[in-house]
CSV table of C-alpha atoms in Angstrom, one decimal:
chain,number,residue,atom,x,y,z
B,181,MET,CA,17.7,-82.2,-50.8
B,182,THR,CA,20.0,-80.5,-53.2
B,183,GLU,CA,21.0,-76.9,-52.5
B,184,LEU,CA,19.0,-75.7,-55.3
B,185,ALA,CA,16.1,-77.4,-54.5
B,186,LYS,CA,16.4,-76.1,-50.9
B,187,LEU,CA,16.6,-72.9,-52.2
B,188,ALA,CA,13.6,-73.2,-54.5
B,189,ASP,CA,11.6,-74.7,-51.5
B,190,LEU,CA,12.5,-71.6,-49.4
B,191,ALA,CA,11.9,-69.1,-52.0
B,192,LYS,CA,8.1,-70.3,-51.9
B,193,ASP,CA,7.9,-69.1,-48.1
B,194,SER,CA,7.4,-65.3,-48.3
B,195,SER,CA,7.0,-64.9,-44.6
B,196,THR,CA,9.5,-62.9,-42.5
B,197,ALA,CA,11.1,-66.1,-41.2
B,198,GLY,CA,11.1,-67.9,-44.6
B,199,ARG,CA,13.0,-64.8,-46.1
B,200,LYS,CA,15.4,-64.6,-43.4
B,201,SER,CA,16.3,-68.2,-43.8
B,202,LEU,CA,16.4,-67.7,-47.7
B,203,ILE,CA,19.0,-64.8,-47.5
B,204,ALA,CA,21.0,-66.7,-44.9
B,205,THR,CA,21.1,-70.0,-47.0
B,206,LEU,CA,22.0,-68.0,-50.0
B,207,THR,CA,24.9,-66.0,-48.3
B,208,GLU,CA,26.2,-69.5,-47.0
B,209,MET,CA,26.6,-70.9,-50.3
B,210,PHE,CA,28.1,-67.9,-52.0
B,211,LEU,CA,30.8,-67.5,-49.3
B,212,ALA,CA,31.5,-71.4,-49.4
B,213,ALA,CA,32.3,-71.1,-52.9
B,214,GLY,CA,35.3,-69.1,-52.0
B,215,ASP,CA,37.8,-68.2,-54.9
B,216,ALA,CA,35.9,-70.1,-57.3
B,217,ARG,CA,33.2,-67.5,-57.7
B,218,GLY,CA,33.3,-65.4,-60.8
B,219,GLU,CA,31.4,-62.3,-61.9
B,220,ASN,CA,28.4,-64.2,-62.8
B,221,THR,CA,28.2,-65.8,-59.4
B,222,ALA,CA,28.4,-62.4,-57.7
B,223,TYR,CA,25.9,-60.7,-60.1
B,224,LEU,CA,23.3,-63.7,-59.6
B,225,PHE,CA,23.7,-63.4,-55.6
B,226,GLY,CA,23.8,-59.8,-55.7
B,227,ASP,CA,20.8,-59.6,-57.8
B,228,ILE,CA,18.6,-62.1,-55.6
B,229,ALA,CA,19.9,-60.3,-52.4
B,230,LEU,CA,18.7,-56.8,-53.6
B,231,LYS,CA,15.2,-58.1,-54.2
B,232,LEU,CA,15.0,-59.5,-51.0
B,233,LEU,CA,16.3,-56.5,-48.9
B,234,GLY,CA,13.0,-54.9,-48.8
B,235,ASP,CA,11.5,-58.1,-47.2
B,236,LEU,CA,14.1,-58.4,-44.6
B,237,GLU,CA,14.1,-57.0,-41.0
B,238,GLU,CA,16.8,-55.1,-39.7
B,239,ASP,CA,18.5,-58.0,-37.8
B,240,SER,CA,18.5,-59.9,-40.9
B,241,ARG,CA,20.2,-57.1,-43.0
B,242,ALA,CA,23.0,-56.6,-40.2
B,243,ASP,CA,23.7,-60.4,-40.3
B,244,LEU,CA,24.0,-60.1,-44.3
B,245,ALA,CA,26.1,-56.9,-43.9
B,246,GLN,CA,28.3,-58.6,-41.0
B,247,ARG,CA,29.0,-61.9,-43.2
B,248,VAL,CA,29.8,-60.1,-46.5
B,249,SER,CA,31.6,-56.9,-45.0
B,250,LYS,CA,35.1,-58.4,-45.5
B,251,ASP,CA,34.5,-60.2,-48.9
B,252,ASP,CA,36.5,-59.3,-51.8
B,253,PHE,CA,33.8,-60.8,-54.2
B,254,ALA,CA,30.7,-59.2,-52.6
B,255,PRO,CA,28.7,-57.3,-55.2
B,256,HIS,CA,29.2,-53.7,-55.3
B,257,GLN,CA,25.7,-52.6,-55.6
B,258,LEU,CA,24.5,-54.6,-52.8
B,259,MET,CA,27.2,-53.3,-50.7
B,260,LEU,CA,26.5,-49.9,-51.5
B,261,GLU,CA,22.9,-50.5,-50.4
B,262,LEU,CA,23.9,-51.9,-47.2
B,263,ALA,CA,26.2,-49.0,-46.5
B,264,LYS,CA,23.4,-46.7,-46.7
B,265,ASP,CA,21.2,-48.5,-44.3
B,266,THR,CA,20.8,-47.8,-40.7
B,267,LEU,CA,23.9,-47.9,-38.7
B,268,ALA,CA,23.6,-51.3,-37.4
B,269,VAL,CA,23.5,-52.5,-40.9
B,270,ALA,CA,25.9,-49.9,-42.6
B,271,ALA,CA,28.7,-50.2,-39.8
B,272,PRO,CA,30.5,-53.3,-40.7
B,273,VAL,CA,30.2,-52.4,-44.4
B,274,LEU,CA,31.8,-48.9,-44.1
B,275,GLU,CA,34.3,-49.9,-41.7
B,276,ASN,CA,35.7,-53.0,-43.7
B,277,SER,CA,34.1,-53.5,-47.2
B,278,PRO,CA,37.0,-53.4,-49.8
B,279,VAL,CA,34.3,-53.3,-52.5
B,280,ILE,CA,33.2,-49.8,-51.4
B,281,ASN,CA,35.5,-47.2,-53.1
B,282,SER,CA,36.5,-43.6,-52.3
B,283,GLU,CA,33.6,-42.4,-54.8
B,284,ASP,CA,30.9,-44.3,-52.7
B,285,LEU,CA,32.4,-43.2,-49.4
B,286,ILE,CA,32.5,-39.5,-50.5
B,287,GLU,CA,28.8,-39.8,-51.7
B,288,ILE,CA,27.8,-41.3,-48.3
B,289,ALA,CA,29.8,-39.1,-46.1
B,290,SER,CA,28.3,-36.0,-47.9
B,291,SER,CA,24.9,-36.6,-46.5
B,292,ALA,CA,24.7,-39.5,-43.9
B,293,SER,CA,24.7,-39.2,-40.2
B,294,MET,CA,27.6,-38.4,-37.6
B,295,ASP,CA,27.5,-42.3,-36.6
B,296,HIS,CA,27.9,-43.4,-40.4
B,297,LEU,CA,30.7,-40.8,-40.7
B,298,GLU,CA,32.4,-42.4,-37.6
B,299,ALA,CA,32.2,-45.8,-39.1
B,300,ILE,CA,34.0,-44.6,-42.2
B,301,ALA,CA,36.5,-42.7,-40.0
B,302,VAL,CA,38.1,-45.8,-38.8
B,303,ARG,CA,38.6,-47.5,-42.2
B,304,VAL,CA,42.4,-48.2,-43.2
B,305,PRO,CA,43.1,-46.7,-45.1
B,306,ILE,CA,41.2,-43.7,-46.0
B,307,GLU,CA,42.2,-41.5,-49.0
B,308,GLU,CA,42.6,-37.6,-48.7
B,309,ALA,CA,39.5,-36.8,-50.4
B,310,VAL,CA,37.3,-39.0,-48.3
B,311,THR,CA,39.1,-37.7,-45.0
B,312,THR,CA,38.2,-33.9,-46.4
B,313,VAL,CA,34.7,-34.7,-46.3
B,314,LEU,CA,35.0,-36.2,-42.9
B,315,VAL,CA,36.6,-33.2,-41.5
B,316,ASP,CA,34.4,-30.8,-43.1
B,317,ARG,CA,31.2,-32.2,-41.8
B,318,GLY,CA,32.2,-34.4,-38.8
B,319,ASP,CA,31.5,-33.7,-35.2
B,320,ALA,CA,33.9,-34.2,-32.2
B,321,GLY,CA,33.3,-37.8,-32.3
B,322,VAL,CA,34.1,-37.9,-36.0
B,323,LEU,CA,37.2,-35.6,-35.7
B,324,SER,CA,38.8,-37.6,-33.0
B,325,LYS,CA,38.4,-40.9,-34.8
B,326,VAL,CA,39.8,-39.3,-38.0
B,327,ALA,CA,42.8,-37.8,-36.1
B,328,GLY,CA,43.5,-40.9,-34.3
B,329,ASN,CA,43.4,-43.2,-37.6
B,330,GLU,CA,46.8,-43.1,-39.0
B,331,GLY,CA,45.6,-44.9,-42.0
B,332,ALA,CA,43.8,-41.7,-42.8
B,333,GLU,CA,45.7,-39.3,-45.5
B,334,ILE,CA,45.1,-35.6,-44.2
B,335,ASN,CA,46.1,-32.7,-46.2
B,336,ASP,CA,47.5,-29.4,-44.5
B,337,THR,CA,44.0,-27.8,-45.1
B,338,SER,CA,42.2,-30.5,-43.4
B,339,PHE,CA,44.7,-30.5,-40.5
B,340,MET,CA,44.1,-26.7,-39.8
B,341,THR,CA,40.5,-27.4,-40.2
B,342,LEU,CA,40.9,-30.3,-37.4
B,343,VAL,CA,42.5,-27.9,-34.9
B,344,ASP,CA,39.9,-25.1,-35.5
B,345,LYS,CA,36.9,-27.2,-35.0
B,346,ALA,CA,38.4,-29.0,-32.1
B,347,GLY,CA,38.9,-25.9,-30.1
B,348,ARG,CA,39.8,-27.3,-26.8
B,349,ASP,CA,38.4,-30.8,-27.3
B,350,GLU,CA,41.2,-33.0,-25.6
B,351,ALA,CA,40.4,-36.0,-27.3
B,352,VAL,CA,40.9,-34.5,-30.8
B,353,GLN,CA,44.2,-32.8,-29.5
B,354,ALA,CA,45.5,-35.9,-28.1
B,355,ALA,CA,44.9,-37.7,-31.4
B,356,LEU,CA,46.8,-35.0,-33.2
B,357,ILE,CA,49.8,-34.7,-31.1
B,358,GLY,CA,50.5,-38.7,-31.6
B,359,ARG,CA,50.5,-38.2,-35.5
B,360,PRO,CA,54.0,-38.0,-37.1
B,361,ASP,CA,52.6,-36.3,-40.2
B,362,LEU,CA,51.4,-33.4,-38.4
B,363,PRO,CA,52.4,-30.2,-40.2
B,364,LEU,CA,54.8,-28.0,-38.5
B,365,GLU,CA,52.5,-25.0,-39.1
B,366,VAL,CA,49.8,-26.8,-37.6
B,367,GLY,CA,51.5,-27.7,-34.7
B,368,LYS,CA,52.5,-24.4,-33.8
B,369,VAL,CA,49.1,-23.1,-34.0
B,370,LEU,CA,48.0,-26.4,-31.7
B,371,LEU,CA,50.4,-26.2,-29.1
B,372,PRO,CA,49.1,-23.1,-27.3
B,373,LEU,CA,45.8,-24.8,-26.8
B,374,LEU,CA,46.9,-27.7,-25.4
B,375,SER,CA,46.3,-28.4,-21.5
B,376,GLU,CA,49.2,-28.9,-19.1
B,377,GLU,CA,48.6,-32.4,-18.9
B,378,LEU,CA,48.6,-32.9,-22.8
B,379,GLN,CA,51.9,-30.8,-23.0
B,380,LYS,CA,53.5,-33.2,-20.6
B,381,GLN,CA,52.5,-35.8,-23.1
B,382,VAL,CA,54.0,-34.1,-26.0
B,383,LEU,CA,57.2,-33.7,-23.9
B,384,ALA,CA,57.1,-37.6,-23.2
B,385,LEU,CA,57.2,-37.9,-27.1
B,386,GLY,CA,61.0,-37.2,-26.6
B,387,LYS,CA,63.7,-34.7,-27.8
B,388,ASP,CA,63.6,-35.8,-31.3
B,389,ASN,CA,59.7,-35.2,-31.9
B,390,HIS,CA,59.4,-32.1,-33.5
B,391,LEU,CA,56.3,-31.1,-31.4
B,392,ALA,CA,58.2,-31.5,-28.3
B,393,GLN,CA,61.0,-29.2,-29.7
B,394,MET,CA,58.6,-26.5,-30.5
B,395,LEU,CA,57.1,-27.1,-26.9
B,396,THR,CA,60.4,-26.7,-25.3
B,397,GLN,CA,61.5,-23.6,-27.4
B,398,ALA,CA,58.2,-21.9,-26.7
B,399,SER,CA,58.6,-22.2,-22.9
B,400,LYS,CA,62.0,-20.8,-23.1
B,401,GLU,CA,61.1,-17.8,-25.1
B,402,ARG,CA,58.0,-17.5,-22.8
B,403,LYS,CA,60.2,-17.6,-19.6
B,404,LYS,CA,62.6,-15.1,-21.3
B,405,SER,CA,59.7,-12.8,-22.1
B,406,GLN,CA,58.5,-12.9,-18.7
B,407,LEU,CA,61.8,-12.0,-17.2
B,408,GLU,CA,62.2,-8.9,-19.5
B,409,THR,CA,58.7,-7.9,-18.6
B,410,ILE,CA,59.4,-8.3,-14.9
B,411,GLU,CA,62.8,-6.5,-15.5
B,412,ARG,CA,60.9,-3.5,-17.2
B,413,ALA,CA,58.3,-3.3,-14.5
B,414,LYS,CA,60.9,-3.0,-11.8
B,415,LEU,CA,62.7,0.0,-13.8
B,416,GLN,CA,59.2,1.5,-14.0
B,417,VAL,CA,58.3,1.1,-10.4
B,418,ASN,CA,61.7,1.8,-8.9
B,419,ALA,CA,61.3,5.4,-10.6
B,420,LEU,CA,57.6,5.5,-9.3
B,421,VAL,CA,58.9,4.5,-5.7
B,422,LYS,CA,61.5,7.5,-5.9
B,423,ASP,CA,58.8,10.0,-6.8
B,424,ILE,CA,56.5,8.7,-3.9
B,425,LYS,CA,59.0,8.9,-1.3
B,426,SER,CA,60.0,12.5,-2.6
B,427,GLY,CA,56.3,13.5,-2.4
B,428,ARG,CA,56.4,14.2,-6.4
B,429,GLN,CA,53.4,11.6,-6.6
B,430,MET,CA,50.6,10.3,-4.3
B,431,VAL,CA,50.8,6.6,-3.3
B,432,ASP,CA,47.1,6.2,-4.2
B,433,GLU,CA,47.7,7.3,-7.8
B,434,ALA,CA,50.3,4.5,-8.2
B,435,VAL,CA,48.1,1.8,-6.4
B,436,ARG,CA,44.8,2.6,-8.2
B,437,LYS,CA,46.5,2.7,-11.7
B,438,PHE,CA,48.1,-0.7,-11.1
B,439,ALA,CA,44.9,-2.6,-9.4
B,440,LYS,CA,42.4,-1.0,-12.2
B,441,ALA,CA,44.7,-2.6,-14.8
B,442,GLY,CA,45.1,-6.0,-13.1
B,443,GLU,CA,49.0,-5.4,-13.0
B,444,ALA,CA,49.6,-7.5,-9.9
B,445,THR,CA,53.3,-7.7,-10.5
B,446,GLU,CA,54.0,-4.1,-10.6
B,447,LEU,CA,51.7,-3.4,-7.6
B,448,ALA,CA,53.6,-6.0,-5.5
B,449,LEU,CA,57.2,-4.3,-6.6
B,450,LEU,CA,55.3,-1.0,-5.7
B,451,LEU,CA,54.3,-2.1,-2.0
B,452,ALA,CA,57.4,-3.9,-1.6
B,453,GLY,CA,59.6,-1.2,-2.8
B,454,LEU,CA,57.9,1.4,-0.3
B,455,SER,CA,57.7,-1.0,2.8
B,456,ASP,CA,61.3,-2.7,2.4
B,457,LEU,CA,59.7,-5.9,2.4
B,458,PRO,CA,60.7,-8.7,-0.2
B,459,PRO,CA,58.6,-8.6,-3.6
B,460,ALA,CA,57.9,-12.3,-3.2
B,461,ALA,CA,56.4,-12.0,0.1
B,462,VAL,CA,54.3,-9.0,-0.7
B,463,SER,CA,52.9,-11.0,-4.2
B,464,GLN,CA,51.7,-13.5,-1.7
B,465,LEU,CA,49.9,-11.1,0.7
B,466,LEU,CA,48.2,-9.6,-2.2
B,467,PHE,CA,46.3,-12.8,-3.0
B,468,SER,CA,46.4,-14.4,0.4
B,469,ALA,CA,42.9,-15.8,2.0
B,470,ASN,CA,44.0,-13.7,5.0
B,471,ASP,CA,43.8,-10.0,4.3
B,472,LYS,CA,45.2,-8.8,7.7
B,473,PRO,CA,49.0,-8.6,6.6
B,474,LEU,CA,47.5,-6.8,3.5
B,475,VAL,CA,45.6,-4.1,5.6
B,476,ILE,CA,48.7,-3.5,7.8
B,477,LEU,CA,50.7,-2.9,4.7
B,478,CYS,CA,48.4,-0.6,2.9
B,479,LYS,CA,47.4,1.3,5.9
B,480,ALA,CA,51.2,1.7,7.1
B,481,LEU,CA,52.0,3.1,3.7
B,482,ASN,CA,48.9,5.7,4.1
B,483,VAL,CA,47.0,4.3,1.2
B,484,ARG,CA,43.6,5.5,1.5
B,485,ALA,CA,40.1,3.7,1.4
B,486,GLU,CA,39.4,4.6,-2.4
B,487,ALA,CA,42.6,3.1,-3.7
B,488,TYR,CA,42.4,0.1,-1.3
B,489,LYS,CA,38.8,-0.5,-2.7
B,490,ASP,CA,40.3,-0.6,-6.3
B,491,LEU,CA,43.1,-3.1,-4.9
B,492,LEU,CA,40.0,-5.1,-3.2
B,493,MET,CA,38.4,-5.2,-6.6
B,494,MET,CA,41.4,-6.9,-8.1
B,495,ARG,CA,41.5,-9.4,-5.5
B,496,ALA,CA,38.0,-10.1,-5.8
B,497,GLN,CA,38.4,-11.2,-9.8
B,498,ARG,CA,41.2,-13.6,-8.8
B,499,LEU,CA,39.7,-15.0,-5.4
B,500,ASN,CA,36.3,-14.9,-6.4
B,501,ILE,CA,35.1,-12.8,-3.5
B,502,GLY,CA,31.6,-11.7,-3.3
B,503,GLY,CA,30.0,-8.4,-2.2
B,504,MET,CA,29.5,-9.3,1.5
B,505,GLU,CA,33.2,-10.3,1.9
B,506,LEU,CA,34.1,-7.2,0.0
B,507,ASN,CA,32.3,-4.7,2.5
B,508,ASP,CA,33.9,-6.7,5.6
B,509,ALA,CA,37.3,-6.2,3.9
B,510,ILE,CA,36.5,-2.7,3.7
B,511,GLN,CA,35.4,-2.3,7.2
B,512,ARG,CA,38.5,-4.2,8.5
B,513,PHE,CA,40.7,-1.6,6.6
B,514,GLY,CA,38.7,1.1,8.3
B,515,LEU,CA,39.2,0.1,11.6
B,516,MET,CA,43.0,-0.5,11.5
B,517,SER,CA,44.8,2.6,12.9
B,518,VAL,CA,47.9,4.1,10.7
B,519,ASP,CA,50.1,3.9,14.0
B,520,GLY,CA,49.2,0.5,14.8
B,521,ALA,CA,49.8,-0.6,11.4
B,522,LYS,CA,53.1,0.9,11.2
B,523,ARG,CA,54.1,-1.1,14.6
B,524,SER,CA,52.7,-4.2,13.1
B,525,LEU,CA,54.5,-3.5,9.7
B,526,GLU,CA,57.8,-3.3,11.4
B,527,VAL,CA,57.0,-6.8,12.9
B,528,LEU,CA,56.2,-8.2,9.7
B,529,ARG,CA,59.3,-6.8,8.2
B,530,GLN,CA,61.7,-8.5,10.6
B,531,SER,CA,59.6,-11.9,10.2
B,532,THR,CA,60.4,-11.7,6.8
B,533,GLU,CA,64.2,-11.0,7.0
B,534,PRO,CA,66.2,-13.9,6.8
B,535,ALA,CA,67.5,-15.3,9.9
B,536,ALA,CA,71.1,-14.7,10.7
B,537,PRO,CA,73.2,-18.0,10.8
B,538,LYS,CA,73.8,-19.2,14.1
B,539,PRO,CA,77.4,-19.1,15.6
B,540,GLU,CA,79.0,-22.4,15.8
B,541,PRO,CA,79.2,-23.3,19.5
B,542,ALA,CA,83.0,-22.8,20.6
B,543,ALA,CA,85.0,-26.0,20.5
B,544,LYS,CA,85.6,-27.4,24.1
B,545,PRO,CA,89.0,-27.1,25.4
B,546,THR,CA,90.8,-30.4,25.2
B,547,PRO,CA,91.5,-31.4,28.9
B,548,ALA,CA,95.5,-31.4,30.0
B,549,LYS,CA,96.6,-34.9,30.2
B,550,PRO,CA,97.8,-35.4,33.9
B,551,PRO,CA,101.4,-36.0,34.4
B,552,LYS,CA,102.9,-39.1,34.0
B,553,LYS,CA,103.7,-40.7,37.3
B,554,VAL,CA,107.3,-41.5,37.7
B,555,PRO,CA,108.3,-44.2,40.3
B,556,PHE,CA,110.2,-42.7,43.1
B,557,ALA,CA,113.9,-43.4,42.5
B,558,ALA,CA,116.1,-43.5,46.0
B,559,HIS,CA,118.8,-41.2,46.3
B,560,ARG,CA,122.3,-42.4,46.4
């Protein structure tokens, strides 16, 4: 039976199975012709296939789409219809078809589902106009695929939209930091949003990478700013400590001010200055799970209950302490006597002092060698 006769015979069968066999045979003949195919052949194949689409089940349409998705001679109108079909049918066409152009993709991306947009987002290449629609309409899944597709042309505005829409989505951020075409201004906006892990990935890109350079510089500036802030706080607190020791200001006022403002550094410097304890040690006491050393310190410095409650509220926010635990902490503070706290503070102060270096043991004297025995010589 000749191919034409076979097609004619299949065309008579209007059943689902018959239509499936007909489109499969027709597609096989079309693809087998290879480069010998001209416009007329493509037109005839497309015309028949389009008329059959309404009679085909999804799996048959998906098989057709898969077989012709990468074909340069595939009929444009047929591919456009397949690209607008269900995802199972449309995906291979949207991802691969050289026949589908940017205008087609913009039209589809403007109204299609997010799954269809994800399929478009992995095409290589994608022109800027298409990418703009994908970024404007896309959800996190679409955005991560666009950002991770180095074949996607992205303009500066779309890059900024990607950062804004992604928020703290690490999949999108991870894709963005790997792009060599990421604009500097976008990088400046992106860097503060990155997690510690993603920042490590940026630094691993090497010192020649502009994002890594910006992150290193930002880290240096942040440390410098922190040091300047601490130095300013020290000057402020030192003056305050003098006023409290001279009786010009109450310790409670200073404690409440810093605690209510959540200024833990300043509060630690204040308590350290009043108690002659190292600031680092006091900083640890402020947020230690065991509050007994803190109770001792505050009681010994004559901090009253109301001021201590404000300090406890600051601790509670940092340590997620509940109401019952707060009440217990207040009771522990009330039960501690000032005299007992002062004695304990002295012990605490001694425990934080650096240990004096142990003297090196004195060298043992080298024992004198016994005199050499000289044989007795006879007197003459």
